Tab-separated table of C-alpha atoms and ligand atoms in Angstrom:
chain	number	residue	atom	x	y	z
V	29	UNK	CA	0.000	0.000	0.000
V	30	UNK	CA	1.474	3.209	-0.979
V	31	UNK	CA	0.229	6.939	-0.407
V	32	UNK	CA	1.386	10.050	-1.298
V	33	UNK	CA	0.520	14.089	-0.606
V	34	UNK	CA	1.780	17.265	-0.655
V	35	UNK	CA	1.592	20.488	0.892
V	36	UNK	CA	3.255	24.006	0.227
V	37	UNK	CA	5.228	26.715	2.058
V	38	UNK	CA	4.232	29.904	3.321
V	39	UNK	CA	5.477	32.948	3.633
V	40	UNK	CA	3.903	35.758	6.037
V	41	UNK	CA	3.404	39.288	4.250
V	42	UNK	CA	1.863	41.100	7.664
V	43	UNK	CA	0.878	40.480	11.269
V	44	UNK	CA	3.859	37.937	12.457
V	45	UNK	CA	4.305	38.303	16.583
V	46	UNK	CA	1.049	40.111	16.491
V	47	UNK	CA	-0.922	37.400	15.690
V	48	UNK	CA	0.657	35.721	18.679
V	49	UNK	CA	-1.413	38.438	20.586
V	50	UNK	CA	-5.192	37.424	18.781
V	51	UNK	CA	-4.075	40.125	15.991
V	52	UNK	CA	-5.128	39.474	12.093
V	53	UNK	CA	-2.258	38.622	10.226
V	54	UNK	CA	-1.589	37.741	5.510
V	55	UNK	CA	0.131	35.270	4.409
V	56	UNK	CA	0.720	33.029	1.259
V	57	UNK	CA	1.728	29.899	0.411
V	58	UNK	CA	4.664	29.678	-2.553
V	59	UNK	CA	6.023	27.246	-4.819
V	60	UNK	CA	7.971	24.915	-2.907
V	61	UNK	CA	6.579	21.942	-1.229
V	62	UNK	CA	6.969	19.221	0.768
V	63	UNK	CA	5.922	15.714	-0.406
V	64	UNK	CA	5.695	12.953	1.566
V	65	UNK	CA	5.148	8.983	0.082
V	66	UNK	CA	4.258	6.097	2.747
V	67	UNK	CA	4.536	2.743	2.298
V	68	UNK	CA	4.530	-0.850	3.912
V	69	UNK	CA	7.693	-1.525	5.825
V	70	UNK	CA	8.755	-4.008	8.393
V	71	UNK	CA	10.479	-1.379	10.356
V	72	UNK	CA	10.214	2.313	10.852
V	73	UNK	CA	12.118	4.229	8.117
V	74	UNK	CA	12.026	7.605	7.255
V	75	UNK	CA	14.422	9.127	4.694
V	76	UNK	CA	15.079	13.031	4.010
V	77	UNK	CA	17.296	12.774	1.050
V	78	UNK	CA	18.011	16.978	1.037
V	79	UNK	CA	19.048	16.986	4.793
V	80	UNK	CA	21.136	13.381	4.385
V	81	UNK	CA	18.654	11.648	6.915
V	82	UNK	CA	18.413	8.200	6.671
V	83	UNK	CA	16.325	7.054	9.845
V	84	UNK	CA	15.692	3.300	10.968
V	85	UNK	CA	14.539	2.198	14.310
V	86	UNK	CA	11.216	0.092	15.428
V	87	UNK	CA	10.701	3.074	17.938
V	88	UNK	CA	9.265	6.473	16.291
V	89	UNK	CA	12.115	8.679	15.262
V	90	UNK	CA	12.795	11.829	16.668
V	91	UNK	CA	15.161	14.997	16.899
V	92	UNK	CA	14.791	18.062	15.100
V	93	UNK	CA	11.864	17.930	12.428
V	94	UNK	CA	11.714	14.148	13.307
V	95	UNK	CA	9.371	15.156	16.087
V	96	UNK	CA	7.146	16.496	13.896
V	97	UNK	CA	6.476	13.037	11.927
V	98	UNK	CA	6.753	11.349	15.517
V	99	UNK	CA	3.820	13.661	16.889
V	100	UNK	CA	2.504	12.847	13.734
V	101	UNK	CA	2.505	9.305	13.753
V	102	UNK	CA	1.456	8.903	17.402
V	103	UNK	CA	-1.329	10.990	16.874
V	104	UNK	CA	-2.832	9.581	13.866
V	105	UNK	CA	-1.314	6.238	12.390
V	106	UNK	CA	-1.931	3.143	14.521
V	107	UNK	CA	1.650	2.169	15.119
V	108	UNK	CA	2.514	-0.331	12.620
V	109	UNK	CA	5.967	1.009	11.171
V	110	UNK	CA	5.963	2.536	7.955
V	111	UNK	CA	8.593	3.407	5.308
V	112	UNK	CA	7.962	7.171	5.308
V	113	UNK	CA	9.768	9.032	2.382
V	114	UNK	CA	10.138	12.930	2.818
V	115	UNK	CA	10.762	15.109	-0.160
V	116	UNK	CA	11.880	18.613	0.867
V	117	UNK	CA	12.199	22.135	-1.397
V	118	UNK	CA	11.527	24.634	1.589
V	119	UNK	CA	15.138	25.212	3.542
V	120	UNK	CA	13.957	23.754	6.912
V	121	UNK	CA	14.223	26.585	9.701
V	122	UNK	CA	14.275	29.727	7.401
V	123	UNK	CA	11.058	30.706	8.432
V	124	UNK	CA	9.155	29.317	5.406
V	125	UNK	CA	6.973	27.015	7.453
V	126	UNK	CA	8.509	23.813	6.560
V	127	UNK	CA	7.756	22.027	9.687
V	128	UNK	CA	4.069	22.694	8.938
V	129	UNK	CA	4.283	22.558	5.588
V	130	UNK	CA	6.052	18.048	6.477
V	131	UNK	CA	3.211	18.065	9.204
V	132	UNK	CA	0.680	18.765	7.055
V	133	UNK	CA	1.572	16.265	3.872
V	134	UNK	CA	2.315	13.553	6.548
V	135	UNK	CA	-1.173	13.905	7.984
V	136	UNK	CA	-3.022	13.844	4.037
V	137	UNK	CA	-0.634	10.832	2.928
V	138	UNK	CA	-1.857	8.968	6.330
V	139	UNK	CA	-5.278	9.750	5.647
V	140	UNK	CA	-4.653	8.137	2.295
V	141	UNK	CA	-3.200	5.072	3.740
V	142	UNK	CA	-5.553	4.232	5.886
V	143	UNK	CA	-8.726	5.679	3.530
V	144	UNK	CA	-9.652	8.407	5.530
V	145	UNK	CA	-11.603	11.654	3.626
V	146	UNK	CA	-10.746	14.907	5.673
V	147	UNK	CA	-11.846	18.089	5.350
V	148	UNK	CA	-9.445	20.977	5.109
V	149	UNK	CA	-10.211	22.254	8.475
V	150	UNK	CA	-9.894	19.073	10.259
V	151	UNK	CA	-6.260	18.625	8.642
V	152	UNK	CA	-5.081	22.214	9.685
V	153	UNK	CA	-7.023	21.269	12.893
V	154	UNK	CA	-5.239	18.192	13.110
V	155	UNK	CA	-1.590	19.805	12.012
V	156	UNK	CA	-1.960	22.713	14.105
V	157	UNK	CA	-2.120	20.214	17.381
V	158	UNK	CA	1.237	18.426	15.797
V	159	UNK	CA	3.062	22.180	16.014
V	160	UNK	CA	1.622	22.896	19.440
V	161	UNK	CA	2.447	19.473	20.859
V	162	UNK	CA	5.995	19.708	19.291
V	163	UNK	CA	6.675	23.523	19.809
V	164	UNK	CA	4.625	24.252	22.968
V	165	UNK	CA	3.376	27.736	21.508
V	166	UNK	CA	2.039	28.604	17.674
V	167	UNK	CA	-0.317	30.266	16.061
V	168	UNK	CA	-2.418	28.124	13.032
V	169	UNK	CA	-1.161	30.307	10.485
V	170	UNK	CA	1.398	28.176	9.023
V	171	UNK	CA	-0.623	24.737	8.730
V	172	UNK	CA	-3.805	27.014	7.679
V	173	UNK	CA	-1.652	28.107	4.692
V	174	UNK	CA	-0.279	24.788	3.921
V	175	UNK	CA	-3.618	23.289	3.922
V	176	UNK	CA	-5.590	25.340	1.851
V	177	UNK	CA	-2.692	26.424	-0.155
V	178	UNK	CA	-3.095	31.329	-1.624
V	179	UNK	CA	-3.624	33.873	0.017
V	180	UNK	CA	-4.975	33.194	3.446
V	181	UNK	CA	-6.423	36.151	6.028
V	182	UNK	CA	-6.923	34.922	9.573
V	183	UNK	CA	-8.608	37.521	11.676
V	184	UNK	CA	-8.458	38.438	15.165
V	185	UNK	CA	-11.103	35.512	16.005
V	186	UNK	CA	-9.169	33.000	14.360
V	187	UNK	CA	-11.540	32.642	10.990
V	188	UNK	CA	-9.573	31.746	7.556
V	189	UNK	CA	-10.364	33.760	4.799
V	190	UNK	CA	-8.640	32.536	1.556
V	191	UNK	CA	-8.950	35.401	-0.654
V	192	UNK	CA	-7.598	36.260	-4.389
V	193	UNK	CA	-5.711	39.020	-5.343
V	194	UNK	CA	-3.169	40.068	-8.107
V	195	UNK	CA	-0.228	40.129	-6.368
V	196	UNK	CA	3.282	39.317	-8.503
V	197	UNK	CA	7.062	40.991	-7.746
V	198	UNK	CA	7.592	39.329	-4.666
V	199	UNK	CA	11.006	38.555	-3.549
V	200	UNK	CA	12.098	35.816	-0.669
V	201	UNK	CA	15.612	35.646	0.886
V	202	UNK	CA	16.710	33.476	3.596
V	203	UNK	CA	20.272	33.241	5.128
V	204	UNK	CA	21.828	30.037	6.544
V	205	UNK	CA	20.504	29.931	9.743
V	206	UNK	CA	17.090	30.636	11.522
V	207	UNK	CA	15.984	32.144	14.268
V	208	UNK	CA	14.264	30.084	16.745
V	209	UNK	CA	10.320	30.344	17.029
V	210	UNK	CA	9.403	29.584	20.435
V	211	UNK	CA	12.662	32.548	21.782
V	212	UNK	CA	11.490	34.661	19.362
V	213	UNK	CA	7.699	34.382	20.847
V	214	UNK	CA	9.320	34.501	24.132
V	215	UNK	CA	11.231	37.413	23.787
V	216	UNK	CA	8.243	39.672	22.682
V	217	UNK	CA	6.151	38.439	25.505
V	218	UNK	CA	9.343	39.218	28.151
V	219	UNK	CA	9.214	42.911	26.566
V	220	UNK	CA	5.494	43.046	26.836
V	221	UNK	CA	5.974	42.368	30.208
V	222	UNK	CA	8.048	45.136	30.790
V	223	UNK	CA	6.342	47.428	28.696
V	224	UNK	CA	2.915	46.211	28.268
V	225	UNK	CA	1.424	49.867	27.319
V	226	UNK	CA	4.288	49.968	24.724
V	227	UNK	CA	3.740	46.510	23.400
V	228	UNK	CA	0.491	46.424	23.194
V	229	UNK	CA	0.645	49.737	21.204
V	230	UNK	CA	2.786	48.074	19.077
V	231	UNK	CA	0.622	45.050	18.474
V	232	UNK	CA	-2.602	48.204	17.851
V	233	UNK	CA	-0.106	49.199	15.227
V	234	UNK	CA	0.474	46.227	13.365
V	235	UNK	CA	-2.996	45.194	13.063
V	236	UNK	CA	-4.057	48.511	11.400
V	237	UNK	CA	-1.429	47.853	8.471
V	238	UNK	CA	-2.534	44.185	8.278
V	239	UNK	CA	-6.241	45.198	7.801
V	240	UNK	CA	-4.888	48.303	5.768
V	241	UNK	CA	-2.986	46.168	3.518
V	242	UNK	CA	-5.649	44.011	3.574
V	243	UNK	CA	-7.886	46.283	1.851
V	244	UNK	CA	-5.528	47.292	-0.646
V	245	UNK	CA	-5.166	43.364	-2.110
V	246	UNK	CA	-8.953	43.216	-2.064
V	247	UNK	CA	-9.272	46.267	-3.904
V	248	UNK	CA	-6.604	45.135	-6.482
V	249	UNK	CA	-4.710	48.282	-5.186
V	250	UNK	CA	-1.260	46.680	-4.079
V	251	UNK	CA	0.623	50.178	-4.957
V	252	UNK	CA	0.473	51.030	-0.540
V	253	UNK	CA	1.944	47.825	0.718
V	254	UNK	CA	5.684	48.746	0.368
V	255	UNK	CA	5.100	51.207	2.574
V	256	UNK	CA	3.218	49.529	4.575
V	257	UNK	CA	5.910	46.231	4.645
V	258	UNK	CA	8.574	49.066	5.627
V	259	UNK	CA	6.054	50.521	8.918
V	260	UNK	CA	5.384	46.774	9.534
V	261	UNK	CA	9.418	46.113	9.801
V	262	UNK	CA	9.772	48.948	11.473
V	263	UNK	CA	7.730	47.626	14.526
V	264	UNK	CA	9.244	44.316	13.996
V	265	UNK	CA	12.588	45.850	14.835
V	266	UNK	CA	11.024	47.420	17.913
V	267	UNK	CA	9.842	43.738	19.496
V	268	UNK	CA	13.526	42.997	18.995
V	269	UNK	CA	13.424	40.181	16.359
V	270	UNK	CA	15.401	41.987	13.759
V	271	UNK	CA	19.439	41.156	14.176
V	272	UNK	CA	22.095	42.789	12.155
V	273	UNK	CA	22.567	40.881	9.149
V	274	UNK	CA	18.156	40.694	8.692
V	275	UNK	CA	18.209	44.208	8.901
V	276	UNK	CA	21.088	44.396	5.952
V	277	UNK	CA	18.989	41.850	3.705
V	278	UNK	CA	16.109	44.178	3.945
V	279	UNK	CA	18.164	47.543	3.080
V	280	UNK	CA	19.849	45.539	0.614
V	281	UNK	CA	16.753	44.636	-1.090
V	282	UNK	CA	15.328	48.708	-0.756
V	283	UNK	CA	18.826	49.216	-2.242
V	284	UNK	CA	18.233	47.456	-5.474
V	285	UNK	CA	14.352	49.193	-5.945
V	286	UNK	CA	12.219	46.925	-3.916
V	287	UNK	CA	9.311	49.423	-2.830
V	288	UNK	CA	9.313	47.608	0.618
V	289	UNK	CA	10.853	44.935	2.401
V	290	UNK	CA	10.568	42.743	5.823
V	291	UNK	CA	11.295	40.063	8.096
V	292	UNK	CA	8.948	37.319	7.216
V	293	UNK	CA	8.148	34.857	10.123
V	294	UNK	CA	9.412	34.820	13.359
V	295	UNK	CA	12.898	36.662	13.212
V	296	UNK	CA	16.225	36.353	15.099
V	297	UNK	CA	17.489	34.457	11.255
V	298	UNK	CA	15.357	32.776	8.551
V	299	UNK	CA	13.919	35.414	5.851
V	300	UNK	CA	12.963	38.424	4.543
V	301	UNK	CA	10.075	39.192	1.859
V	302	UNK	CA	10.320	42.121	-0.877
V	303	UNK	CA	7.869	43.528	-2.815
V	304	UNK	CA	9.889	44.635	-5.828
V	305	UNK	CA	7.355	46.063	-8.442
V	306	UNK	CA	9.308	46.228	-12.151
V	307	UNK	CA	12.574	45.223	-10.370
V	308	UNK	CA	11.972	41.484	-8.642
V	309	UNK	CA	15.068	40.413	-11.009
V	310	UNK	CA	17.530	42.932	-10.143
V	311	UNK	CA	16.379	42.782	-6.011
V	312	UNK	CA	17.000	39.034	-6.299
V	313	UNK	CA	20.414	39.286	-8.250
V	314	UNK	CA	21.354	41.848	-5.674
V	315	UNK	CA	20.298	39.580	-2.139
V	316	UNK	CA	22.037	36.628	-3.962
V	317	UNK	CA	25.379	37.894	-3.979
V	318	UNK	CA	25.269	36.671	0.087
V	319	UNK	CA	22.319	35.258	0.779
V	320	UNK	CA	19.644	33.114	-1.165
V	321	UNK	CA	17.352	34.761	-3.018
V	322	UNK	CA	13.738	33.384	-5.106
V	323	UNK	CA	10.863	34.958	-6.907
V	324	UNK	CA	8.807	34.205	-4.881
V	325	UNK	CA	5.420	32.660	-7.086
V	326	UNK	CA	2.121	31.567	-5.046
V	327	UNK	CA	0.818	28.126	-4.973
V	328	UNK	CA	-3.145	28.058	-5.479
V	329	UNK	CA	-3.022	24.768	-4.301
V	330	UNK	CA	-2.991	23.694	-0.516
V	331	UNK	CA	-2.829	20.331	0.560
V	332	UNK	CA	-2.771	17.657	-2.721
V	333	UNK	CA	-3.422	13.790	-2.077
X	413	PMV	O1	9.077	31.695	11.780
X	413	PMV	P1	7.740	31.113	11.515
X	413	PMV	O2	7.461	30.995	10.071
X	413	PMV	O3	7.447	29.893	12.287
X	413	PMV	O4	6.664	32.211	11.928
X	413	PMV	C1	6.374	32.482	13.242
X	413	PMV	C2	5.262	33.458	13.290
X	413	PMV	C3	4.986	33.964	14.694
X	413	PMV	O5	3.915	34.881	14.559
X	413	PMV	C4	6.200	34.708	15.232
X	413	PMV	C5	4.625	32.856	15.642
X	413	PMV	C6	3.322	32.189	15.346
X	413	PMV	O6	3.117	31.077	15.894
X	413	PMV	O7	2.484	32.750	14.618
């Protein structure tokens, strides 16, 4: 018996850290998935071919994004071992949700192998337990994405909104390493508790350009959102999740034209997102010289089984 899905990466364009705090917050999935194929095995194996893993064991594996397909497994496969074969294009820690993005795939291909039908908000339901079991703290925007694949809008009561807009020139760079999530969250809520006035300002802040820049991809009007991208980075950089060489990627890419720029996920490392209107070519040739750079292209397509 054999079963195979898919699922995409994201990338947040507003609202990270805020939407820790019950804020709204944009983001999209791109191009560059994660597939997972299951089949019969007589032990437990699980192979990552792009990060040289090569994992056999009768117990559930685990370290790193191992725990992910071990929350996985415990969760929703009935313990018989499985030959689980991971296929990864999203750099793993950059802050393109590619934990979500494995957690997500490994929960449709299970549902194929054991027949199950799920509907996309029992998956991100289901994948959204796997990260808070595994991580201890996250918001569903990462598995939401991953599931149901565009642009997704989660407002302040936790509703998904996938919504279409035109929305091309967009520019991702990551560095070699990431930041780590759960510090990142941490750090933010040690300010706040400092400065809770200040913070929560902050948080006021970033909402009002998430539902600004919301408006302007309804209305087809994506000419404010550079600015917008540079106010939201700006506030970013004032929780304290910006770090030296994130903060050159993003002048670097305002350097080469981009009409706004941004940390994209959690900070501390990982990525940055551009929105380069006329000039993605020349703001990705630019970040590439040291660090990696991608058009960044949207994936319609969530979850595929
Ligand atoms: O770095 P990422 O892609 O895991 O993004 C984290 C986004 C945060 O808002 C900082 C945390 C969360 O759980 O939403």
């Amino acid at each position: 018996m054999k079963s195979r899905a898919s699922a995409p990466a994201k990338a947040i364009l507003f609202g990270e850290h805020a939407v820790v705090y019950g804020k709204p917050a944009i983001a999209a999935a791109i191009d560059r998935r994660v597939t997972v194929t299951l089949g019969d095995s007589s032990e437990n194996r699980v192979t990552i071919p792009s990060l040289g893993v090569d994992f056999r064991s009768e117990s559930n594996p685990q370290g790193g994004i191992l725990d992910y397909v071990s929350k996985a497994l415990q969760l929703y496969h009935d313990g018989s071992p499985l030959s689980i074969q991971i296929e990864m294009e999203i750099p793993v820690g950059s802050g393109l949700g590619s934990s979500a993005a494995l957690t997500v795939a490994l929960i449709g291909a299970l549902d194929g192998y054991h027949g199950r039908e799920s509907e996309p908000g029992d998956t991100a339901a289901r994948a959204h337990r796997v990260e808070l079991e595994v991580q201890g703290a996250a918001s569903p925007l990462d598995t939401t994405v991953s599931t149901y694949g565009g642009l997704v809008y989660l407002d302040s009561q936790r509703n998904v909104e996938k919504f279409d807009a035109r929305l091309h020139d967009l520019v991702i760079a990551h560095m070699d390493h990431s930041g780590d999530t759960a510090e990142m969250v941490a750090g933010v809520a040690e300010l706040r508790s400092r400065f809770p006035a200040v913070v929560d300002g902050i948080m006021d802040t970033v909402e009002m350009i998430t539902l600004r820049a919301y408006r302007a991809l309804l209305s087809n009007n994506p000419e404010p959102l550079g600015d917008l991208m540079n106010i939201n980075q700006g506030l970013l950089d004032a929780m304290g999740v910006s770090t030296l060489e994130l903060s050159m990627m993003v002048y670097e890419a305002r350097r080469a034209g981009a009409a706004g720029s941004k940390i994209t996920g959690a900070g501390g490392g990982g990525s940055i997102i551009a929105y380069c209107p006329g000039c993605a070519e020349d703001v990705a040739e630019a970040l590439n010289r040291d660090w990696n750079a991608m058009k960044a292209r949207f994936s319609e397509e969530g979850l595929i089984r």
